[in-house]
PDB file of C-alpha atoms in Angstrom:
ATOM      1  CA  UNK A   1     128.362 124.688  76.112  1.00  0.00           C
ATOM      2  CA  UNK A   2     125.034 123.072  75.309  1.00  0.00           C
ATOM      3  CA  UNK A   3     121.834 124.902  76.200  1.00  0.00           C
ATOM      4  CA  UNK A   4     118.226 123.840  76.547  1.00  0.00           C
ATOM      5  CA  UNK A   5     117.258 125.925  73.534  1.00  0.00           C
ATOM      6  CA  UNK A   6     119.747 123.953  71.410  1.00  0.00           C
ATOM      7  CA  UNK A   7     117.423 120.954  71.757  1.00  0.00           C
ATOM      8  CA  UNK A   8     114.715 122.755  69.787  1.00  0.00           C
ATOM      9  CA  UNK A   9     116.827 122.651  66.647  1.00  0.00           C
ATOM     10  CA  UNK A  10     116.155 126.334  66.045  1.00  0.00           C
ATOM     11  CA  UNK A  11     117.955 127.307  62.849  1.00  0.00           C
ATOM     12  CA  UNK A  12     116.922 130.672  61.505  1.00  0.00           C
ATOM     13  CA  UNK A  13     118.737 133.904  60.706  1.00  0.00           C
ATOM     14  CA  UNK A  14     116.493 136.885  61.254  1.00  0.00           C
ATOM     15  CA  UNK A  15     117.343 139.672  58.815  1.00  0.00           C
ATOM     16  CA  UNK A  16     114.311 141.813  59.561  1.00  0.00           C
ATOM     17  CA  UNK A  17     114.963 142.544  63.224  1.00  0.00           C
ATOM     18  CA  UNK A  18     111.754 140.822  64.297  1.00  0.00           C
ATOM     19  CA  UNK A  19     113.513 138.721  66.910  1.00  0.00           C
ATOM     20  CA  UNK A  20     114.647 141.124  69.625  1.00  0.00           C
ATOM     21  CA  UNK A  21     115.839 141.092  73.213  1.00  0.00           C
ATOM     22  CA  UNK A  22     112.965 140.957  75.689  1.00  0.00           C
ATOM     23  CA  UNK A  23     112.244 144.285  77.369  1.00  0.00           C
ATOM     24  CA  UNK A  24     113.182 144.727  81.015  1.00  0.00           C
ATOM     25  CA  UNK A  25     109.519 144.581  82.050  1.00  0.00           C
ATOM     26  CA  UNK A  26     109.212 141.109  80.523  1.00  0.00           C
ATOM     27  CA  UNK A  27     112.455 139.939  82.164  1.00  0.00           C
ATOM     28  CA  UNK A  28     111.224 141.255  85.508  1.00  0.00           C
ATOM     29  CA  UNK A  29     107.937 139.409  85.089  1.00  0.00           C
ATOM     30  CA  UNK A  30     109.740 136.155  84.279  1.00  0.00           C
ATOM     31  CA  UNK A  31     112.042 136.627  87.274  1.00  0.00           C
ATOM     32  CA  UNK A  32     109.017 137.196  89.512  1.00  0.00           C
ATOM     33  CA  UNK A  33     107.378 133.959  88.341  1.00  0.00           C
ATOM     34  CA  UNK A  34     108.115 130.792  90.370  1.00  0.00           C
ATOM     35  CA  UNK A  35     110.748 128.748  88.531  1.00  0.00           C
ATOM     36  CA  UNK A  36     109.464 125.879  86.422  1.00  0.00           C
ATOM     37  CA  UNK A  37     112.636 123.929  87.207  1.00  0.00           C
ATOM     38  CA  UNK A  38     114.064 125.339  90.457  1.00  0.00           C
ATOM     39  CA  UNK A  39     116.932 122.883  90.969  1.00  0.00           C
ATOM     40  CA  UNK A  40     120.172 122.707  88.999  1.00  0.00           C
ATOM     41  CA  UNK A  41     119.914 118.941  88.462  1.00  0.00           C
ATOM     42  CA  UNK A  42     116.552 119.492  86.769  1.00  0.00           C
ATOM     43  CA  UNK A  43     118.096 122.070  84.442  1.00  0.00           C
ATOM     44  CA  UNK A  44     121.013 119.766  83.667  1.00  0.00           C
ATOM     45  CA  UNK A  45     118.738 116.818  82.917  1.00  0.00           C
ATOM     46  CA  UNK A  46     116.612 118.947  80.612  1.00  0.00           C
ATOM     47  CA  UNK A  47     119.664 120.217  78.749  1.00  0.00           C
ATOM     48  CA  UNK A  48     121.080 116.696  78.449  1.00  0.00           C
ATOM     49  CA  UNK A  49     117.764 115.134  77.390  1.00  0.00           C
ATOM     50  CA  UNK A  50     117.930 112.870  80.433  1.00  0.00           C
ATOM     51  CA  UNK A  51     114.484 113.216  81.981  1.00  0.00           C
ATOM     52  CA  UNK A  52     113.542 109.544  82.345  1.00  0.00           C
ATOM     53  CA  UNK A  53     114.701 106.746  84.630  1.00  0.00           C
ATOM     54  CA  UNK A  54     113.671 108.429  87.875  1.00  0.00           C
ATOM     55  CA  UNK A  55     111.539 105.531  89.115  1.00  0.00           C
ATOM     56  CA  UNK A  56     112.067 101.821  89.665  1.00  0.00           C
ATOM     57  CA  UNK A  57     109.754  98.927  90.434  1.00  0.00           C
ATOM     58  CA  UNK A  58     110.778  97.703  93.914  1.00  0.00           C
ATOM     59  CA  UNK A  59     109.353  94.227  93.333  1.00  0.00           C
ATOM     60  CA  UNK A  60     110.633  93.702  89.779  1.00  0.00           C
ATOM     61  CA  UNK A  61     113.738  91.663  90.649  1.00  0.00           C
ATOM     62  CA  UNK A  62     111.878  89.420  93.076  1.00  0.00           C
ATOM     63  CA  UNK A  63     109.051  88.921  90.583  1.00  0.00           C
ATOM     64  CA  UNK A  64     111.493  87.951  87.833  1.00  0.00           C
ATOM     65  CA  UNK A  65     113.133  85.402  90.146  1.00  0.00           C
ATOM     66  CA  UNK A  66     109.737  83.996  91.087  1.00  0.00           C
ATOM     67  CA  UNK A  67     108.538  83.907  87.484  1.00  0.00           C
ATOM     68  CA  UNK A  68     111.659  82.135  86.173  1.00  0.00           C
ATOM     69  CA  UNK A  69     111.748  79.630  89.034  1.00  0.00           C
ATOM     70  CA  UNK A  70     108.008  79.006  88.903  1.00  0.00           C
ATOM     71  CA  UNK A  71     108.351  78.189  85.200  1.00  0.00           C
ATOM     72  CA  UNK A  72     111.049  75.664  86.073  1.00  0.00           C
ATOM     73  CA  UNK A  73     108.898  74.118  88.807  1.00  0.00           C
ATOM     74  CA  UNK A  74     105.872  74.082  86.520  1.00  0.00           C
ATOM     75  CA  UNK A  75     107.815  72.010  83.981  1.00  0.00           C
ATOM     76  CA  UNK A  76     109.103  69.650  86.713  1.00  0.00           C
ATOM     77  CA  UNK A  77     105.635  69.141  88.203  1.00  0.00           C
ATOM     78  CA  UNK A  78     104.071  68.290  84.850  1.00  0.00           C
ATOM     79  CA  UNK A  79     102.840  64.683  85.141  1.00  0.00           C
ATOM     80  CA  UNK A  80     105.103  64.145  88.152  1.00  0.00           C
ATOM     81  CA  UNK A  81     104.131  61.109  90.197  1.00  0.00           C
ATOM     82  CA  UNK A  82     104.592  60.871  93.934  1.00  0.00           C
ATOM     83  CA  UNK A  83     104.717  58.444  96.807  1.00  0.00           C
ATOM     84  CA  UNK A  84     102.550  58.556  99.945  1.00  0.00           C
ATOM     85  CA  UNK A  85      99.478  59.834  98.055  1.00  0.00           C
ATOM     86  CA  UNK A  86     101.248  62.949  96.764  1.00  0.00           C
ATOM     87  CA  UNK A  87     100.471  62.600  93.046  1.00  0.00           C
ATOM     88  CA  UNK A  88      97.297  64.673  93.386  1.00  0.00           C
ATOM     89  CA  UNK A  89      99.278  67.351  95.214  1.00  0.00           C
ATOM     90  CA  UNK A  90     101.795  67.518  92.363  1.00  0.00           C
ATOM     91  CA  UNK A  91      98.873  68.038  89.973  1.00  0.00           C
ATOM     92  CA  UNK A  92      97.596  70.861  92.170  1.00  0.00           C
ATOM     93  CA  UNK A  93     101.060  72.439  92.255  1.00  0.00           C
ATOM     94  CA  UNK A  94     101.292  72.211  88.464  1.00  0.00           C
ATOM     95  CA  UNK A  95      97.895  73.905  88.040  1.00  0.00           C
ATOM     96  CA  UNK A  96      98.604  76.674  90.559  1.00  0.00           C
ATOM     97  CA  UNK A  97     102.003  77.461  89.054  1.00  0.00           C
ATOM     98  CA  UNK A  98     100.382  77.580  85.626  1.00  0.00           C
ATOM     99  CA  UNK A  99      97.947  80.188  86.917  1.00  0.00           C
ATOM    100  CA  UNK A 100     100.945  82.234  88.008  1.00  0.00           C
ATOM    101  CA  UNK A 101     103.245  81.971  84.988  1.00  0.00           C
ATOM    102  CA  UNK A 102     101.095  81.353  81.902  1.00  0.00           C
ATOM    103  CA  UNK A 103     100.824  84.203  79.408  1.00  0.00           C
ATOM    104  CA  UNK A 104      98.704  87.074  80.750  1.00  0.00           C
ATOM    105  CA  UNK A 105      98.047  85.243  84.008  1.00  0.00           C
ATOM    106  CA  UNK A 106      98.785  86.469  87.491  1.00  0.00           C
ATOM    107  CA  UNK A 107     102.521  87.211  87.457  1.00  0.00           C
ATOM    108  CA  UNK A 108     102.339  89.078  84.144  1.00  0.00           C
ATOM    109  CA  UNK A 109      99.419  91.156  85.382  1.00  0.00           C
ATOM    110  CA  UNK A 110     101.121  91.788  88.716  1.00  0.00           C
ATOM    111  CA  UNK A 111     104.360  92.981  87.105  1.00  0.00           C
ATOM    112  CA  UNK A 112     102.418  95.224  84.722  1.00  0.00           C
ATOM    113  CA  UNK A 113     100.440  96.632  87.642  1.00  0.00           C
ATOM    114  CA  UNK A 114     103.485  97.320  89.810  1.00  0.00           C
ATOM    115  CA  UNK A 115     105.296  98.893  86.861  1.00  0.00           C
ATOM    116  CA  UNK A 116     102.393 101.328  86.530  1.00  0.00           C
ATOM    117  CA  UNK A 117     102.070 102.270  90.200  1.00  0.00           C
ATOM    118  CA  UNK A 118     105.864 102.596  90.466  1.00  0.00           C
ATOM    119  CA  UNK A 119     105.913 105.158  87.674  1.00  0.00           C
ATOM    120  CA  UNK A 120     107.990 102.925  85.404  1.00  0.00           C
ATOM    121  CA  UNK A 121     105.119 102.710  82.910  1.00  0.00           C
ATOM    122  CA  UNK A 122     103.112 105.958  82.462  1.00  0.00           C
ATOM    123  CA  UNK A 123      99.374 106.213  81.940  1.00  0.00           C
ATOM    124  CA  UNK A 124     100.010 107.106  78.297  1.00  0.00           C
ATOM    125  CA  UNK A 125     101.804 103.811  77.600  1.00  0.00           C
ATOM    126  CA  UNK A 126      98.791 101.873  76.320  1.00  0.00           C
ATOM    127  CA  UNK A 127      95.020 101.525  76.510  1.00  0.00           C
ATOM    128  CA  UNK A 128      95.196  99.245  79.549  1.00  0.00           C
ATOM    129  CA  UNK A 129      97.309 101.731  81.500  1.00  0.00           C
ATOM    130  CA  UNK A 130      94.735 104.469  80.929  1.00  0.00           C
ATOM    131  CA  UNK A 131      92.117 102.463  82.837  1.00  0.00           C
ATOM    132  CA  UNK A 132      94.372 101.256  85.665  1.00  0.00           C
ATOM    133  CA  UNK A 133      96.043 102.968  88.621  1.00  0.00           C
ATOM    134  CA  UNK A 134      99.277 104.693  87.599  1.00  0.00           C
ATOM    135  CA  UNK A 135     101.636 106.580  89.895  1.00  0.00           C
ATOM    136  CA  UNK A 136     100.698 110.212  89.289  1.00  0.00           C
ATOM    137  CA  UNK A 137      96.982 109.602  88.794  1.00  0.00           C
ATOM    138  CA  UNK A 138      96.704 107.328  91.852  1.00  0.00           C
ATOM    139  CA  UNK A 139      98.530 109.919  93.984  1.00  0.00           C
ATOM    140  CA  UNK A 140      96.287 112.678  92.698  1.00  0.00           C
ATOM    141  CA  UNK A 141      93.139 110.746  93.557  1.00  0.00           C
ATOM    142  CA  UNK A 142      94.713 109.687  96.854  1.00  0.00           C
ATOM    143  CA  UNK A 143      95.320 113.293  97.879  1.00  0.00           C
ATOM    144  CA  UNK A 144      91.711 114.204  97.164  1.00  0.00           C
ATOM    145  CA  UNK A 145      90.491 111.128  99.039  1.00  0.00           C
ATOM    146  CA  UNK A 146      92.722 111.956 102.034  1.00  0.00           C
ATOM    147  CA  UNK A 147      91.029 115.348 102.396  1.00  0.00           C
ATOM    148  CA  UNK A 148      87.586 113.845 101.841  1.00  0.00           C
ATOM    149  CA  UNK A 149      87.971 110.957 104.282  1.00  0.00           C
ATOM    150  CA  UNK A 150      89.434 113.221 106.954  1.00  0.00           C
ATOM    151  CA  UNK A 151      86.586 115.700 106.612  1.00  0.00           C
ATOM    152  CA  UNK A 152      83.893 112.995 106.584  1.00  0.00           C
ATOM    153  CA  UNK A 153      85.354 110.285 108.830  1.00  0.00           C
ATOM    154  CA  UNK A 154      88.034 112.122 110.794  1.00  0.00           C
ATOM    155  CA  UNK A 155      90.595 109.546 109.659  1.00  0.00           C
ATOM    156  CA  UNK A 156      94.097 110.928 110.129  1.00  0.00           C
ATOM    157  CA  UNK A 157      96.448 108.368 108.514  1.00  0.00           C
ATOM    158  CA  UNK A 158      97.708 108.175 104.939  1.00  0.00           C
ATOM    159  CA  UNK A 159      95.910 104.967 103.967  1.00  0.00           C
ATOM    160  CA  UNK A 160      93.693 106.898 101.520  1.00  0.00           C
ATOM    161  CA  UNK A 161      96.862 108.126  99.810  1.00  0.00           C
ATOM    162  CA  UNK A 162      98.553 104.711  99.621  1.00  0.00           C
ATOM    163  CA  UNK A 163      95.559 102.451  99.085  1.00  0.00           C
ATOM    164  CA  UNK A 164      96.370 101.900  95.413  1.00  0.00           C
ATOM    165  CA  UNK A 165      99.985 100.962  96.175  1.00  0.00           C
ATOM    166  CA  UNK A 166      99.721  97.921  98.465  1.00  0.00           C
ATOM    167  CA  UNK A 167     101.312  95.662  95.836  1.00  0.00           C
ATOM    168  CA  UNK A 168     104.635  97.445  96.295  1.00  0.00           C
ATOM    169  CA  UNK A 169     104.192  97.942 100.031  1.00  0.00           C
ATOM    170  CA  UNK A 170     104.631  94.149 100.349  1.00  0.00           C
ATOM    171  CA  UNK A 171     108.031  94.230  98.601  1.00  0.00           C
ATOM    172  CA  UNK A 172     109.771  92.551 101.552  1.00  0.00           C
ATOM    173  CA  UNK A 173     107.214  89.747 101.605  1.00  0.00           C
ATOM    174  CA  UNK A 174     107.622  89.137  97.878  1.00  0.00           C
ATOM    175  CA  UNK A 175     111.395  89.075  98.366  1.00  0.00           C
ATOM    176  CA  UNK A 176     110.931  86.366 101.014  1.00  0.00           C
ATOM    177  CA  UNK A 177     108.863  84.326  98.544  1.00  0.00           C
ATOM    178  CA  UNK A 178     111.612  84.705  95.942  1.00  0.00           C
ATOM    179  CA  UNK A 179     114.250  83.521  98.410  1.00  0.00           C
ATOM    180  CA  UNK A 180     112.150  80.476  99.272  1.00  0.00           C
ATOM    181  CA  UNK A 181     111.038  79.399  95.812  1.00  0.00           C
ATOM    182  CA  UNK A 182     114.608  79.193  94.468  1.00  0.00           C
ATOM    183  CA  UNK A 183     115.308  76.356  96.920  1.00  0.00           C
ATOM    184  CA  UNK A 184     112.616  74.103  95.510  1.00  0.00           C
ATOM    185  CA  UNK A 185     113.952  72.971  92.076  1.00  0.00           C
ATOM    186  CA  UNK A 186     117.073  71.296  93.475  1.00  0.00           C
ATOM    187  CA  UNK A 187     115.111  69.722  96.303  1.00  0.00           C
ATOM    188  CA  UNK A 188     112.519  68.269  93.941  1.00  0.00           C
ATOM    189  CA  UNK A 189     114.970  67.182  91.236  1.00  0.00           C
ATOM    190  CA  UNK A 190     117.080  65.354  93.812  1.00  0.00           C
ATOM    191  CA  UNK A 191     114.011  63.391  94.874  1.00  0.00           C
ATOM    192  CA  UNK A 192     113.033  62.170  91.391  1.00  0.00           C
ATOM    193  CA  UNK A 193     113.681  58.730  89.966  1.00  0.00           C
ATOM    194  CA  UNK A 194     113.032  57.976  86.316  1.00  0.00           C
ATOM    195  CA  UNK A 195     111.557  54.673  85.196  1.00  0.00           C
ATOM    196  CA  UNK A 196     110.472  53.361  81.826  1.00  0.00           C
ATOM    197  CA  UNK A 197     107.941  50.775  80.741  1.00  0.00           C
ATOM    198  CA  UNK A 198     107.158  49.201  77.405  1.00  0.00           C
ATOM    199  CA  UNK A 199     109.367  47.595  74.778  1.00  0.00           C
ATOM    200  CA  UNK A 200     109.697  48.741  71.167  1.00  0.00           C
ATOM    201  CA  UNK A 201     107.900  48.625  68.852  1.00  0.00           C
ATOM    202  CA  UNK A 202     105.397  49.342  71.617  1.00  0.00           C
ATOM    203  CA  UNK A 203     105.565  52.900  73.022  1.00  0.00           C
ATOM    204  CA  UNK A 204     108.136  53.397  75.756  1.00  0.00           C
ATOM    205  CA  UNK A 205     106.624  55.343  78.638  1.00  0.00           C
ATOM    206  CA  UNK A 206     108.858  57.385  80.942  1.00  0.00           C
ATOM    207  CA  UNK A 207     107.621  58.102  84.435  1.00  0.00           C
ATOM    208  CA  UNK A 208     109.119  60.613  86.862  1.00  0.00           C
ATOM    209  CA  UNK A 209     108.427  59.870  90.510  1.00  0.00           C
ATOM    210  CA  UNK A 210     109.324  62.018  93.518  1.00  0.00           C
ATOM    211  CA  UNK A 211     109.941  60.409  96.886  1.00  0.00           C
ATOM    212  CA  UNK A 212     109.299  63.593  98.877  1.00  0.00           C
ATOM    213  CA  UNK A 213     107.056  63.083 101.892  1.00  0.00           C
ATOM    214  CA  UNK A 214     103.438  64.160 101.973  1.00  0.00           C
ATOM    215  CA  UNK A 215     104.195  66.992 104.419  1.00  0.00           C
ATOM    216  CA  UNK A 216     106.980  68.344 102.219  1.00  0.00           C
ATOM    217  CA  UNK A 217     104.919  68.257  99.034  1.00  0.00           C
ATOM    218  CA  UNK A 218     101.924  69.726 100.839  1.00  0.00           C
ATOM    219  CA  UNK A 219     104.079  72.608 102.073  1.00  0.00           C
ATOM    220  CA  UNK A 220     105.130  73.324  98.481  1.00  0.00           C
ATOM    221  CA  UNK A 221     101.475  73.245  97.395  1.00  0.00           C
ATOM    222  CA  UNK A 222     100.526  75.635 100.187  1.00  0.00           C
ATOM    223  CA  UNK A 223     103.417  77.905  99.262  1.00  0.00           C
ATOM    224  CA  UNK A 224     102.287  78.067  95.620  1.00  0.00           C
ATOM    225  CA  UNK A 225      98.714  78.759  96.658  1.00  0.00           C
ATOM    226  CA  UNK A 226      99.608  81.538  99.112  1.00  0.00           C
ATOM    227  CA  UNK A 227     101.946  83.089  96.533  1.00  0.00           C
ATOM    228  CA  UNK A 228      99.169  83.153  93.944  1.00  0.00           C
ATOM    229  CA  UNK A 229      96.747  84.592  96.498  1.00  0.00           C
ATOM    230  CA  UNK A 230      99.189  87.338  97.491  1.00  0.00           C
ATOM    231  CA  UNK A 231      99.822  88.430  93.912  1.00  0.00           C
ATOM    232  CA  UNK A 232      96.166  88.256  92.924  1.00  0.00           C
ATOM    233  CA  UNK A 233      94.629  89.839  96.010  1.00  0.00           C
ATOM    234  CA  UNK A 234      97.057  92.770  96.233  1.00  0.00           C
ATOM    235  CA  UNK A 235      96.661  93.638  92.544  1.00  0.00           C
ATOM    236  CA  UNK A 236      92.874  93.359  92.561  1.00  0.00           C
ATOM    237  CA  UNK A 237      92.690  95.342  95.803  1.00  0.00           C
ATOM    238  CA  UNK A 238      94.764  98.182  94.333  1.00  0.00           C
ATOM    239  CA  UNK A 239      92.727  98.338  91.144  1.00  0.00           C
ATOM    240  CA  UNK A 240      89.404  98.238  93.011  1.00  0.00           C
ATOM    241  CA  UNK A 241      90.624 100.838  95.528  1.00  0.00           C
ATOM    242  CA  UNK A 242      91.606 103.181  92.707  1.00  0.00           C
ATOM    243  CA  UNK A 243      88.273 102.745  90.932  1.00  0.00           C
ATOM    244  CA  UNK A 244      86.254 103.250  94.110  1.00  0.00           C
ATOM    245  CA  UNK A 245      88.382 106.237  95.183  1.00  0.00           C
ATOM    246  CA  UNK A 246      87.670 107.929  91.859  1.00  0.00           C
ATOM    247  CA  UNK A 247      84.004 107.205  92.363  1.00  0.00           C
ATOM    248  CA  UNK A 248      83.965 108.631  95.895  1.00  0.00           C
ATOM    249  CA  UNK A 249      85.755 111.828  94.835  1.00  0.00           C
ATOM    250  CA  UNK A 250      83.335 112.182  91.925  1.00  0.00           C
ATOM    251  CA  UNK A 251      80.339 111.661  94.212  1.00  0.00           C
ATOM    252  CA  UNK A 252      81.721 114.284  96.613  1.00  0.00           C
ATOM    253  CA  UNK A 253      81.967 116.790  93.760  1.00  0.00           C
ATOM    254  CA  UNK A 254      78.422 115.911  92.769  1.00  0.00           C
ATOM    255  CA  UNK A 255      76.873 116.570  96.205  1.00  0.00           C
ATOM    256  CA  UNK A 256      79.020 119.667  96.734  1.00  0.00           C
ATOM    257  CA  UNK A 257      77.156 121.453  93.947  1.00  0.00           C
ATOM    258  CA  UNK A 258      74.190 121.841  96.279  1.00  0.00           C
ATOM    259  CA  UNK A 259      76.140 124.231  98.502  1.00  0.00           C
ATOM    260  CA  UNK A 260      74.997 127.859  98.133  1.00  0.00           C
ATOM    261  CA  UNK A 261      72.461 127.408  95.371  1.00  0.00           C
ATOM    262  CA  UNK A 262      71.527 130.637  93.621  1.00  0.00           C
ATOM    263  CA  UNK A 263      68.063 132.122  93.837  1.00  0.00           C
ATOM    264  CA  UNK A 264      66.963 130.700  90.503  1.00  0.00           C
ATOM    265  CA  UNK A 265      68.315 127.237  91.259  1.00  0.00           C
ATOM    266  CA  UNK A 266      66.675 127.251  94.684  1.00  0.00           C
ATOM    267  CA  UNK A 267      63.361 128.202  93.109  1.00  0.00           C
ATOM    268  CA  UNK A 268      63.602 125.337  90.622  1.00  0.00           C
ATOM    269  CA  UNK A 269      64.505 122.880  93.373  1.00  0.00           C
ATOM    270  CA  UNK A 270      61.819 124.070  95.780  1.00  0.00           C
ATOM    271  CA  UNK A 271      58.998 124.322  93.293  1.00  0.00           C
ATOM    272  CA  UNK A 272      59.663 122.022  90.372  1.00  0.00           C
ATOM    273  CA  UNK A 273      62.590 119.609  90.214  1.00  0.00           C
ATOM    274  CA  UNK A 274      63.674 118.943  93.790  1.00  0.00           C
ATOM    275  CA  UNK A 275      62.700 115.679  95.436  1.00  0.00           C
ATOM    276  CA  UNK A 276      61.579 115.576  99.049  1.00  0.00           C
ATOM    277  CA  UNK A 277      64.964 114.015  99.812  1.00  0.00           C
ATOM    278  CA  UNK A 278      66.915 116.945  98.368  1.00  0.00           C
ATOM    279  CA  UNK A 279      64.638 119.606  99.876  1.00  0.00           C
ATOM    280  CA  UNK A 280      64.928 118.052 103.324  1.00  0.00           C
ATOM    281  CA  UNK A 281      68.734 117.928 102.996  1.00  0.00           C
ATOM    282  CA  UNK A 282      68.929 121.561 101.947  1.00  0.00           C
ATOM    283  CA  UNK A 283      66.590 122.632 104.733  1.00  0.00           C
ATOM    284  CA  UNK A 284      68.958 121.151 107.337  1.00  0.00           C
ATOM    285  CA  UNK A 285      72.320 122.317 105.986  1.00  0.00           C
TER     286      UNK A 285
END
């Protein structure tokens, strides 16, 4: 039967008697120590080298559907003409979808962000991850902020804990967007007529024209815009919340150092280095 120690690859025959059974006192001390892995499934996963795959990104499937469909729509809307003054709207749709699906634009950044805060991508994955909110680090800062905000503001909910995770808290909304966007390609393609102009050797120009009404095209444009706004605003909010939370916790640590100053520190503050602001604060604490 495999053991955890087998994974170390230990391969040594001790002929000197240096490796010995631990004394009872050492065994008793180990037994008295809280278990590093208290549950059997944890032990099994360690033995079987199966300690990844515990987290999933709850918006990943919806985002992939949106990204693939938005790419399709982006290609359809390229130079698409319209009736009832809709050509400009098709241009707007094309531009907005491009801002969503182009390389390193909003959808890519949103998926990367949600992978990090879901724990799918750890903080050690790359340089970008180290500067952005990741699951464990965002929770750690959130716990500290929860204590701080409660003690300062009296706020009793868990918003300080979850403030860096709003992009996955809207998973149901993103799923609704995915369910809607997949209906658009067939609707638009069915509305398009293709015409050509020009006779060889002159260039032959092909024009795609949609006969969808202004209200229908405008609703698609509004959909694309609100989708972009959702992805962008949630991601930016989470990143800014994480940065500001770190700053607030750091500032709290900084002001806390003025609690119970020693005699020498108090003398320096009172007589040499303390501003009137600090001395007045200390006098009233």
